[in-house]
Short mmCIF file of C-alpha atoms and ligand atoms in Angstrom, two decimals:
data_model
loop_
_atom_site.label_atom_id
_atom_site.label_comp_id
_atom_site.label_asym_id
_atom_site.label_seq_id
_atom_site.Cartn_x
_atom_site.Cartn_y
_atom_site.Cartn_z
CA MET A 1 17.25 -18.84 -60.21
CA ASP A 2 17.25 -19.03 -56.40
CA LEU A 3 18.43 -16.09 -54.31
CA SER A 4 22.00 -17.31 -53.74
CA GLY A 5 22.30 -17.85 -57.53
CA ALA A 6 20.98 -14.34 -58.19
CA LEU A 7 23.48 -12.90 -55.68
CA ARG A 8 26.37 -14.88 -57.22
CA ALA A 9 25.53 -13.35 -60.60
CA ILE A 10 26.16 -9.81 -59.28
CA ALA A 11 29.47 -8.26 -60.38
CA ASP A 12 31.92 -7.26 -57.61
CA CYS A 13 30.20 -9.41 -55.02
CA SER A 14 31.15 -12.70 -53.37
CA VAL A 15 28.65 -14.93 -51.62
CA LEU A 16 29.13 -17.30 -48.68
CA THR A 17 26.71 -20.08 -47.79
CA ASP A 18 28.94 -22.70 -46.19
CA ALA A 19 28.16 -22.91 -42.45
CA ASP A 20 31.82 -22.59 -41.38
CA ALA A 21 32.43 -19.57 -43.62
CA VAL A 22 29.23 -17.90 -42.44
CA ALA A 23 29.84 -18.57 -38.72
CA GLY A 24 31.72 -15.32 -38.06
CA TYR A 25 28.87 -13.26 -39.51
CA VAL A 26 25.91 -14.76 -37.65
CA ALA A 27 27.11 -14.47 -34.04
CA ASP A 28 28.20 -11.43 -32.11
CA TRP A 29 31.67 -11.48 -30.63
CA THR A 30 30.53 -11.71 -26.99
CA GLY A 31 29.13 -15.13 -27.85
CA ARG A 32 25.76 -14.35 -26.26
CA TRP A 33 23.82 -13.70 -29.47
CA ARG A 34 23.61 -16.13 -32.37
CA GLY A 35 21.40 -15.97 -35.46
CA GLY A 36 21.15 -17.56 -38.87
CA PRO A 37 21.47 -19.72 -40.82
CA ALA A 38 21.98 -16.98 -43.35
CA ILE A 39 23.53 -16.23 -46.72
CA VAL A 40 26.39 -13.69 -46.58
CA ALA A 41 26.78 -11.27 -49.51
CA ARG A 42 30.04 -9.34 -49.69
CA PRO A 43 29.79 -6.57 -52.30
CA ARG A 44 32.80 -4.39 -53.09
CA THR A 45 31.03 -1.39 -54.67
CA ALA A 46 27.95 0.70 -53.94
CA GLU A 47 26.46 -0.53 -57.22
CA ALA A 48 26.83 -4.12 -56.06
CA VAL A 49 25.21 -3.21 -52.72
CA SER A 50 22.26 -1.81 -54.66
CA ALA A 51 22.02 -4.98 -56.74
CA VAL A 52 22.08 -7.19 -53.62
CA VAL A 53 19.36 -5.14 -51.92
CA TRP A 54 17.27 -5.16 -55.10
CA ALA A 55 17.58 -8.95 -55.47
CA CYS A 56 16.60 -9.50 -51.83
CA ALA A 57 13.63 -7.14 -52.17
CA ALA A 58 12.47 -9.02 -55.27
CA ALA A 59 12.71 -12.30 -53.34
CA GLY A 60 11.08 -10.82 -50.21
CA VAL A 61 14.11 -11.82 -48.12
CA PRO A 62 15.26 -9.67 -45.15
CA VAL A 63 18.66 -7.97 -45.30
CA VAL A 64 20.88 -7.35 -42.29
CA PRO A 65 23.64 -4.80 -43.00
CA GLN A 66 26.86 -5.51 -41.13
CA GLY A 67 30.17 -3.67 -40.68
CA GLY A 68 32.93 -5.00 -38.42
CA ASN A 69 30.39 -6.97 -36.34
CA THR A 70 31.68 -5.38 -33.12
CA GLY A 71 28.24 -4.24 -31.91
CA LEU A 72 27.11 -5.20 -28.43
CA VAL A 73 23.30 -5.27 -28.73
CA ALA A 74 22.74 -7.96 -31.41
CA GLY A 75 21.87 -5.27 -33.96
CA ALA A 76 23.67 -7.12 -36.78
CA VAL A 77 22.82 -10.68 -35.73
CA PRO A 78 20.61 -12.04 -38.53
CA PRO A 79 17.23 -13.73 -38.16
CA ALA A 80 17.12 -17.18 -39.77
CA GLY A 81 16.89 -16.99 -43.55
CA ALA A 82 18.10 -13.40 -43.84
CA VAL A 83 20.94 -12.20 -46.04
CA VAL A 84 23.84 -10.65 -44.13
CA LEU A 85 25.09 -7.77 -46.25
CA SER A 86 28.71 -7.32 -45.20
CA LEU A 87 30.02 -3.87 -46.13
CA ARG A 88 33.66 -4.61 -45.25
CA GLY A 89 34.68 -4.74 -48.92
CA LEU A 90 33.87 -1.05 -49.45
CA ASP A 91 37.19 0.16 -48.13
CA ALA A 92 38.22 3.09 -50.35
CA ILE A 93 39.15 6.47 -48.87
CA GLY A 94 38.86 9.62 -51.01
CA GLU A 95 40.49 13.06 -50.78
CA VAL A 96 40.01 15.62 -48.02
CA SER A 97 37.95 18.60 -49.05
CA ASP A 98 35.89 21.09 -47.04
CA GLY A 99 37.40 19.51 -43.91
CA ALA A 100 35.93 16.06 -44.59
CA VAL A 101 36.74 12.87 -46.48
CA VAL A 102 34.42 10.35 -48.15
CA ALA A 103 35.20 6.88 -46.80
CA GLY A 104 33.65 3.59 -47.89
CA ALA A 105 31.43 2.00 -45.25
CA GLY A 106 33.96 -0.80 -44.74
CA VAL A 107 36.93 1.42 -43.87
CA THR A 108 37.94 0.61 -40.29
CA LEU A 109 38.16 3.42 -37.77
CA ALA A 110 41.85 2.56 -37.33
CA ALA A 111 42.45 2.98 -41.09
CA LEU A 112 40.54 6.28 -41.11
CA GLU A 113 42.56 7.53 -38.14
CA SER A 114 45.87 6.55 -39.83
CA PHE A 115 44.75 8.37 -42.98
CA ALA A 116 43.90 11.43 -40.86
CA ALA A 117 47.07 11.25 -38.75
CA ALA A 118 49.24 11.24 -41.89
CA ARG A 119 47.75 14.67 -42.62
CA GLY A 120 48.02 16.06 -39.06
CA LEU A 121 44.31 15.40 -38.49
CA THR A 122 42.08 13.14 -36.39
CA CYS A 123 38.72 11.52 -37.09
CA GLY A 124 37.75 12.20 -33.46
CA LEU A 125 36.18 8.79 -32.82
CA SER A 126 38.13 6.54 -30.48
CA LEU A 127 36.78 3.03 -29.86
CA ALA A 128 38.64 0.13 -28.28
CA SER A 129 37.34 -1.97 -31.19
CA GLY A 130 38.68 0.49 -33.80
CA GLU A 131 40.83 -2.11 -35.61
CA SER A 132 37.62 -3.93 -36.66
CA ALA A 133 34.79 -1.41 -36.23
CA THR A 134 33.94 0.32 -39.50
CA VAL A 135 32.96 3.81 -40.57
CA GLY A 136 29.59 2.53 -41.82
CA GLY A 137 28.90 0.70 -38.59
CA ALA A 138 29.88 3.77 -36.57
CA ALA A 139 27.48 5.88 -38.65
CA ALA A 140 24.65 3.35 -38.49
CA THR A 141 24.94 3.05 -34.70
CA ASN A 142 25.94 6.65 -33.91
CA ALA A 143 28.97 5.24 -32.09
CA GLY A 144 30.41 7.14 -29.12
CA GLY A 145 33.68 6.14 -27.48
CA ALA A 146 36.26 7.90 -25.35
CA GLU A 147 36.39 11.34 -26.99
CA VAL A 148 32.71 12.28 -27.20
CA LEU A 149 33.22 15.21 -24.85
CA ARG A 150 35.70 16.79 -27.27
CA TYR A 151 34.51 15.69 -30.74
CA GLY A 152 30.93 14.49 -30.20
CA SER A 153 29.56 11.08 -31.15
CA ALA A 154 29.52 9.84 -34.77
CA ARG A 155 26.53 12.06 -35.58
CA ALA A 156 28.67 15.15 -35.01
CA ARG A 157 31.42 13.78 -37.24
CA ILE A 158 29.25 13.05 -40.28
CA ALA A 159 28.83 15.67 -42.98
CA GLY A 160 27.09 13.46 -45.54
CA LEU A 161 26.61 9.92 -46.76
CA ARG A 162 25.44 7.68 -49.55
CA ALA A 163 22.95 4.91 -48.87
CA VAL A 164 20.98 2.24 -50.69
CA LEU A 165 17.24 2.34 -50.01
CA PRO A 166 15.29 -0.87 -49.40
CA ASP A 167 14.20 -1.09 -53.06
CA GLY A 168 17.79 -0.75 -54.32
CA ALA A 169 17.57 2.97 -55.20
CA VAL A 170 20.51 5.16 -54.16
CA LEU A 171 20.35 8.25 -51.94
CA ASP A 172 23.50 10.30 -52.61
CA ARG A 173 24.27 13.03 -50.07
CA ARG A 174 28.04 12.48 -49.97
CA ARG A 175 28.88 16.10 -50.67
CA PRO A 176 25.94 18.29 -49.71
CA PRO A 177 26.80 22.00 -49.72
CA VAL A 178 28.68 22.80 -46.51
CA LYS A 179 25.88 25.19 -45.57
CA ASP A 180 22.59 23.68 -46.71
CA ASN A 181 19.28 24.33 -44.99
CA THR A 182 16.92 22.56 -47.37
CA GLY A 183 14.23 20.21 -46.21
CA TYR A 184 14.30 17.27 -43.83
CA ASP A 185 17.67 16.00 -42.61
CA LEU A 186 17.79 12.59 -44.33
CA VAL A 187 21.45 12.03 -43.47
CA GLY A 188 20.73 12.72 -39.81
CA GLN A 189 17.85 10.27 -39.86
CA LEU A 190 20.05 7.43 -41.13
CA VAL A 191 22.75 8.05 -38.51
CA GLY A 192 21.87 5.82 -35.55
CA SER A 193 19.11 3.98 -37.45
CA GLU A 194 20.98 0.67 -36.98
CA GLY A 195 20.50 -0.56 -40.53
CA THR A 196 16.70 -0.46 -40.33
CA LEU A 197 16.05 2.35 -42.84
CA ALA A 198 18.74 2.11 -45.54
CA VAL A 199 22.17 0.57 -46.14
CA ILE A 200 24.98 3.11 -45.71
CA THR A 201 27.68 2.61 -48.36
CA ASP A 202 29.85 5.74 -47.90
CA VAL A 203 30.29 8.28 -45.14
CA THR A 204 31.61 11.83 -45.42
CA TRP A 205 33.63 12.11 -42.23
CA ARG A 206 34.77 15.38 -40.67
CA LEU A 207 38.44 15.59 -39.72
CA ASP A 208 39.84 17.96 -37.08
CA PRO A 209 43.39 19.06 -36.31
CA ALA A 210 45.06 16.25 -34.34
CA PRO A 211 46.03 16.82 -30.70
CA ARG A 212 49.69 17.91 -30.46
CA ALA A 213 50.83 15.57 -27.69
CA ARG A 214 48.61 13.54 -25.46
CA THR A 215 49.00 13.42 -21.69
CA VAL A 216 47.03 10.86 -19.67
CA LEU A 217 46.33 11.14 -15.97
CA ALA A 218 45.01 8.25 -13.92
CA LEU A 219 43.48 9.24 -10.60
CA ALA A 220 42.63 6.57 -8.03
CA PHE A 221 39.84 8.09 -5.97
CA PRO A 222 38.86 6.21 -2.81
CA SER A 223 35.16 6.38 -3.78
CA PRO A 224 32.84 7.11 -6.75
CA GLU A 225 31.48 10.14 -4.87
CA GLU A 226 34.97 11.69 -4.72
CA ALA A 227 35.53 10.89 -8.40
CA VAL A 228 32.31 12.69 -9.39
CA ALA A 229 33.17 15.67 -7.17
CA ALA A 230 36.40 16.13 -9.17
CA VAL A 231 34.62 16.29 -12.54
CA PRO A 232 33.99 20.08 -12.58
CA VAL A 233 37.69 20.70 -11.83
CA LEU A 234 38.84 18.31 -14.56
CA ARG A 235 36.33 19.64 -17.09
CA GLY A 236 37.60 23.16 -16.46
CA LEU A 237 41.16 22.28 -17.48
CA PRO A 238 42.26 23.27 -20.98
CA GLY A 239 42.69 20.63 -23.67
CA LEU A 240 40.57 17.89 -22.07
CA LEU A 241 39.98 15.10 -24.65
CA ALA A 242 38.52 12.28 -22.60
CA LEU A 243 37.21 11.66 -19.09
CA GLU A 244 36.65 7.99 -18.34
CA TRP A 245 36.16 5.84 -15.26
CA SER A 246 36.64 2.30 -14.00
CA ASP A 247 35.82 0.64 -10.72
CA GLY A 248 39.04 -0.27 -8.91
CA ALA A 249 37.94 -3.91 -9.17
CA ALA A 250 37.67 -3.58 -12.97
CA VAL A 251 41.20 -2.14 -13.08
CA ALA A 252 42.44 -5.04 -10.94
CA ARG A 253 40.80 -7.47 -13.39
CA VAL A 254 42.56 -5.85 -16.36
CA ALA A 255 45.87 -5.84 -14.45
CA ALA A 256 45.52 -9.58 -13.77
CA HIS A 257 44.49 -10.28 -17.39
CA LEU A 258 47.51 -8.38 -18.74
CA ASP A 259 49.81 -9.61 -15.97
CA ALA A 260 50.75 -5.96 -15.45
CA PRO A 261 50.38 -4.75 -11.83
CA ALA A 262 48.26 -1.60 -11.49
CA PRO A 263 50.39 1.45 -10.69
CA LEU A 264 47.83 2.85 -8.18
CA PRO A 265 45.55 1.40 -5.46
CA THR A 266 42.48 -0.40 -6.82
CA ASP A 267 40.26 0.08 -3.77
CA GLY A 268 37.91 2.76 -5.12
CA CYS A 269 37.12 4.42 -8.45
CA TRP A 270 39.69 5.35 -11.07
CA VAL A 271 39.33 8.35 -13.35
CA PHE A 272 41.30 8.59 -16.59
CA ALA A 273 41.69 12.09 -18.00
CA GLU A 274 43.43 12.69 -21.31
CA PHE A 275 44.63 16.12 -22.41
CA ASP A 276 45.87 17.65 -25.60
CA GLY A 277 49.46 18.46 -24.70
CA ALA A 278 48.71 19.90 -21.26
CA PRO A 279 51.27 18.69 -18.76
CA GLU A 280 50.33 21.69 -16.58
CA ALA A 281 47.08 19.84 -15.83
CA ALA A 282 49.09 17.50 -13.65
CA GLY A 283 49.88 20.42 -11.32
CA VAL A 284 46.23 21.37 -10.86
CA VAL A 285 45.24 17.77 -10.32
CA ALA A 286 47.90 17.35 -7.64
CA GLY A 287 45.60 19.21 -5.24
CA LEU A 288 42.85 16.62 -5.70
CA LEU A 289 44.65 13.57 -4.37
CA PRO A 290 47.90 12.49 -2.68
CA ASP A 291 50.80 11.72 -5.02
CA ASP A 292 50.52 7.96 -4.55
CA ARG A 293 47.03 8.05 -6.08
CA ILE A 294 48.01 9.88 -9.28
CA ALA A 295 49.87 8.53 -12.32
CA VAL A 296 50.86 10.60 -15.37
CA ALA A 297 51.90 9.36 -18.81
CA GLY A 298 53.06 11.34 -21.84
CA PRO A 299 52.74 10.52 -25.55
CA GLU A 300 55.36 7.74 -25.49
CA ASP A 301 53.80 5.70 -22.69
CA ARG A 302 50.17 6.79 -22.69
CA THR A 303 48.87 3.44 -23.96
CA ARG A 304 50.54 1.70 -21.01
CA LEU A 305 48.34 3.71 -18.63
CA TRP A 306 45.23 3.80 -20.84
CA ARG A 307 45.21 0.01 -21.15
CA TYR A 308 43.81 -0.30 -17.63
CA ARG A 309 40.64 1.26 -19.10
CA SER A 310 40.78 0.50 -22.83
CA ARG A 311 41.32 -3.25 -22.43
CA THR A 312 38.50 -3.84 -19.96
CA THR A 313 36.17 -5.36 -22.56
CA GLU A 314 38.92 -7.75 -23.63
CA ALA A 315 39.56 -8.75 -19.99
CA VAL A 316 35.83 -9.35 -19.47
CA GLY A 317 35.58 -11.45 -22.64
CA ALA A 318 38.53 -13.56 -21.53
CA ALA A 319 36.66 -14.40 -18.31
CA GLY A 320 33.36 -15.50 -19.87
CA VAL A 321 30.17 -14.46 -21.64
CA PRO A 322 28.86 -11.35 -19.88
CA VAL A 323 25.43 -9.80 -19.61
CA LYS A 324 26.30 -6.37 -21.01
CA LEU A 325 24.40 -3.21 -20.17
CA ASP A 326 25.24 0.31 -21.20
CA VAL A 327 23.32 2.82 -19.14
CA GLY A 328 23.58 6.54 -18.58
CA VAL A 329 22.36 8.88 -15.85
CA PRO A 330 22.76 12.58 -15.07
CA LEU A 331 26.18 13.06 -13.46
CA ALA A 332 24.53 14.14 -10.20
CA ALA A 333 22.98 10.65 -9.99
CA PHE A 334 26.12 8.76 -11.04
CA ALA A 335 27.28 7.50 -7.64
CA ALA A 336 23.70 6.63 -6.60
CA ALA A 337 23.17 4.77 -9.89
CA ARG A 338 26.37 2.78 -9.45
CA GLU A 339 25.29 1.82 -5.94
CA ALA A 340 21.73 0.94 -7.05
CA VAL A 341 23.01 -1.20 -9.94
CA VAL A 342 25.32 -3.20 -7.67
CA ARG A 343 22.54 -3.71 -5.14
CA ALA A 344 20.00 -4.76 -7.80
CA VAL A 345 22.40 -7.31 -9.27
CA ARG A 346 23.20 -8.73 -5.85
CA GLU A 347 19.50 -9.13 -5.00
CA VAL A 348 18.68 -11.01 -8.21
CA ALA A 349 21.82 -13.13 -7.95
CA ASP A 350 21.18 -13.99 -4.29
CA SER A 351 17.56 -14.93 -4.99
CA ALA A 352 18.75 -17.38 -7.67
CA GLY A 353 21.74 -18.60 -5.65
CA ILE A 354 24.09 -17.64 -8.50
CA ALA A 355 27.12 -15.48 -7.69
CA MET A 356 27.60 -12.66 -10.21
CA GLU A 357 30.56 -10.33 -10.53
CA PRO A 358 29.76 -6.84 -11.79
CA VAL A 359 32.55 -5.20 -13.82
CA LEU A 360 31.81 -1.47 -13.96
CA PHE A 361 33.50 1.14 -16.12
CA GLY A 362 32.65 3.69 -18.78
CA HIS A 363 32.59 7.30 -19.80
CA LEU A 364 32.45 9.62 -16.79
CA ALA A 365 31.95 12.86 -18.72
CA GLU A 366 28.58 11.60 -20.00
CA GLY A 367 27.51 9.73 -16.84
CA ASN A 368 27.78 6.51 -18.87
CA LEU A 369 28.12 3.23 -16.96
CA HIS A 370 29.06 0.01 -18.75
CA VAL A 371 27.67 -2.75 -16.55
CA ASN A 372 29.19 -6.12 -17.42
CA LEU A 373 27.92 -9.02 -15.35
CA LEU A 374 30.04 -12.15 -15.26
CA PRO A 375 29.11 -15.41 -13.61
CA GLY A 376 31.18 -15.87 -10.45
CA PRO A 377 33.17 -19.01 -9.68
CA SER A 378 30.14 -20.75 -8.11
CA ALA A 379 27.87 -20.18 -11.15
CA PRO A 380 26.88 -23.18 -13.29
CA GLU A 381 29.63 -24.18 -15.69
CA ARG A 382 27.79 -22.90 -18.75
CA GLY A 383 27.00 -19.53 -17.18
CA PHE A 384 23.35 -18.62 -16.79
CA SER A 385 20.01 -18.95 -18.56
CA GLU A 386 18.49 -16.26 -20.78
CA GLU A 387 15.65 -15.98 -18.29
CA PHE A 388 18.13 -15.19 -15.51
CA ALA A 389 19.97 -12.72 -17.75
CA GLU A 390 16.70 -10.93 -18.48
CA ARG A 391 15.92 -10.68 -14.76
CA LEU A 392 19.32 -9.11 -14.16
CA GLU A 393 18.78 -6.67 -17.02
CA ALA A 394 15.34 -5.72 -15.79
CA ALA A 395 16.55 -5.13 -12.24
CA VAL A 396 19.34 -2.81 -13.45
CA LEU A 397 17.31 -0.96 -16.09
CA GLU A 398 14.41 -0.29 -13.67
CA GLN A 399 16.85 1.45 -11.34
CA VAL A 400 18.32 3.50 -14.16
CA LEU A 401 14.94 4.64 -15.47
CA ALA A 402 13.88 5.61 -11.94
CA LEU A 403 16.93 7.90 -11.82
CA GLY A 404 15.97 9.61 -15.10
CA GLY A 405 18.58 7.71 -17.10
CA THR A 406 18.81 5.85 -20.39
CA VAL A 407 18.77 2.09 -21.05
CA SER A 408 21.34 2.57 -23.82
CA ALA A 409 23.79 5.47 -23.60
CA GLU A 410 25.98 4.56 -26.58
CA HIS A 411 25.61 0.95 -27.79
CA GLY A 412 22.16 1.42 -29.35
CA VAL A 413 19.02 -0.68 -29.12
CA GLY A 414 19.58 -3.56 -31.56
CA ARG A 415 17.64 -6.66 -30.61
CA ALA A 416 18.95 -6.79 -27.06
CA LYS A 417 17.28 -3.62 -25.75
CA ARG A 418 14.22 -3.23 -28.00
CA ALA A 419 11.82 -4.42 -25.27
CA TRP A 420 12.95 -1.40 -23.24
CA LEU A 421 12.58 1.27 -25.91
CA GLU A 422 8.97 2.07 -25.14
CA ARG A 423 9.60 2.08 -21.39
CA GLN A 424 12.05 4.93 -21.87
CA ARG A 425 10.72 6.84 -24.88
CA GLY A 426 6.97 6.27 -24.39
CA PRO A 427 4.30 4.92 -26.78
CA GLU A 428 3.82 8.15 -28.77
CA GLN A 429 7.49 8.41 -29.72
CA VAL A 430 7.72 4.71 -30.54
CA ALA A 431 4.58 4.99 -32.72
CA LEU A 432 6.26 7.87 -34.57
CA MET A 433 9.41 5.77 -34.98
CA ARG A 434 7.27 3.01 -36.53
CA ARG A 435 5.86 5.49 -39.03
CA VAL A 436 9.40 6.60 -39.89
CA LYS A 437 10.38 2.96 -40.41
CA ASP A 438 7.34 2.36 -42.64
CA ALA A 439 8.09 5.46 -44.72
CA TRP A 440 11.64 4.30 -45.50
CA ASP A 441 11.06 0.54 -45.57
CA PRO A 442 7.39 -0.21 -46.29
CA ALA A 443 8.02 -3.94 -46.84
CA GLY A 444 9.88 -4.23 -43.52
CA LEU A 445 12.85 -6.07 -45.06
CA LEU A 446 15.75 -4.05 -43.63
CA ASN A 447 17.13 -5.49 -40.40
CA PRO A 448 13.71 -6.59 -39.13
CA GLY A 449 13.51 -6.98 -35.38
CA ALA A 450 16.25 -4.45 -34.67
CA VAL A 451 15.34 -1.30 -32.68
CA LEU A 452 11.56 -1.86 -32.90
CA GLU A 453 9.71 -4.92 -31.65
CA PRO A 454 8.32 -6.86 -34.65
CA GLU A 455 4.65 -6.11 -35.24
CA VAL A 456 3.19 -9.59 -35.50
CA ARG A 457 -0.25 -8.29 -36.46
CA ARG A 458 1.07 -6.70 -39.66
CA ARG A 459 3.75 -9.14 -40.69
CA THR A 460 3.02 -12.63 -41.91
CA SER A 461 6.36 -14.17 -40.95
CA GLY A 462 6.06 -13.92 -37.16
CA ASP A 463 8.88 -12.53 -35.07
CA PRO A 464 12.12 -12.53 -37.02
CA GLY A 465 13.97 -11.08 -34.08
CA ALA A 466 13.10 -14.07 -31.92
CA ASP A 467 15.17 -16.29 -34.20
CA ALA A 468 18.19 -14.16 -33.56
CA ARG A 469 18.13 -14.69 -29.80
C1 LIG B 1 34.00 0.77 -24.11
O1 LIG B 1 33.72 1.88 -23.69
O2 LIG B 1 35.09 0.23 -23.79
C2 LIG B 1 33.07 0.11 -25.05
O3 LIG B 1 31.83 0.69 -25.08
C3 LIG B 1 33.07 -1.38 -24.99
C4 LIG B 1 32.24 -2.04 -23.94
O4 LIG B 1 31.34 -1.44 -23.36
O5 LIG B 1 32.45 -3.24 -23.70
ZN1 LIG B 2 31.90 2.68 -24.17
#
């Protein structure tokens, strides 16, 4: 029996091979990364996941685990001939105990948050893509989002998990003792491993008491320097949940996309600060800026103000296929990094005679800059070449590394940033990462080409990642 026949014989699993049906699983949603052709397996139980992984291992076929396919670094874009293992069908949610709930990998973050909210709780992970992004994907990529400063990234939210190993065996740490100091942290190793070590089927997610009533402040600072100078004041206020930023130009883009005029000037740098029921924060903040540069929204209209930040990615996507970078620097270097990034982009664009429009926004509390580069009106109709995109990326990432920053603050490495891993982490750490990969996945069949550059000298099949680009 061929592999698709073997997969079709697995109980609680459907299989897609038709090109149209598979299309949504082999490309990322920005449209920049496309892989395949691939078979898509859609198991509905952990047992079926194990059977799929076992069948692929027996056939020597690579497996690419995939959640909501909302990643931004091509981490779930399959090399040609791989099996995409979609976990969306594992969507059961268990009972809360010891402050955590076991959720199937395919539960969306929105569904988990509704489950939590119905019990006066929150999952503490807020992503703009939460309607599609899944618990398993968030665990596998150590997702961040808007509330990292209050609740931590996914790693801090995860108390346990169950995963299928590359030979089909099951590692079950769904309910480890709450206090358990035995041996290596296998759960911690899988969080953020981007599907390269094991396939996460269930996640034990910590829930916290939900904020009582959310107040959002938008502050339109005339410059990034003034926005950064206000951070210590804002961080000192009680109940701070999120501290985000957007270039005024990015806010203006969202306003035009939504046909909803911005309530404040868009000349400088906006800061969005959300509080847990703390209207008194507005009084403190009043000293930072004149009244006509501050907007406040309570629980009933908070999304109307937040949308000028939360819908930026959507507004960018509506304008074209961006080159997306996700960098981070120490807060003290934030304004300099923003300036250096804009200058580097302009230099590369000018040298190629292609106008580029940087759309800059992100997570101010962590010094995280999302750098989205869109072709300007004078760019060629079909955007830009991969070679040009790589020059832009290199120019930006060199600046960030020179400032002591990171080439990926929250989106991960995937296939898009793997060439930069060693530049940031150094050869010794990358060599150790390879040994970790070999220990978990000696045959190299799990998401090959993600995170680590393929080792052509040891593999017979060449560079599987190259097919995905
Ligand atoms: C965000 O912060 O809005 C997300 O990371 C999405 C993005 O960077 O496009
Ligand atoms: Zn982000």
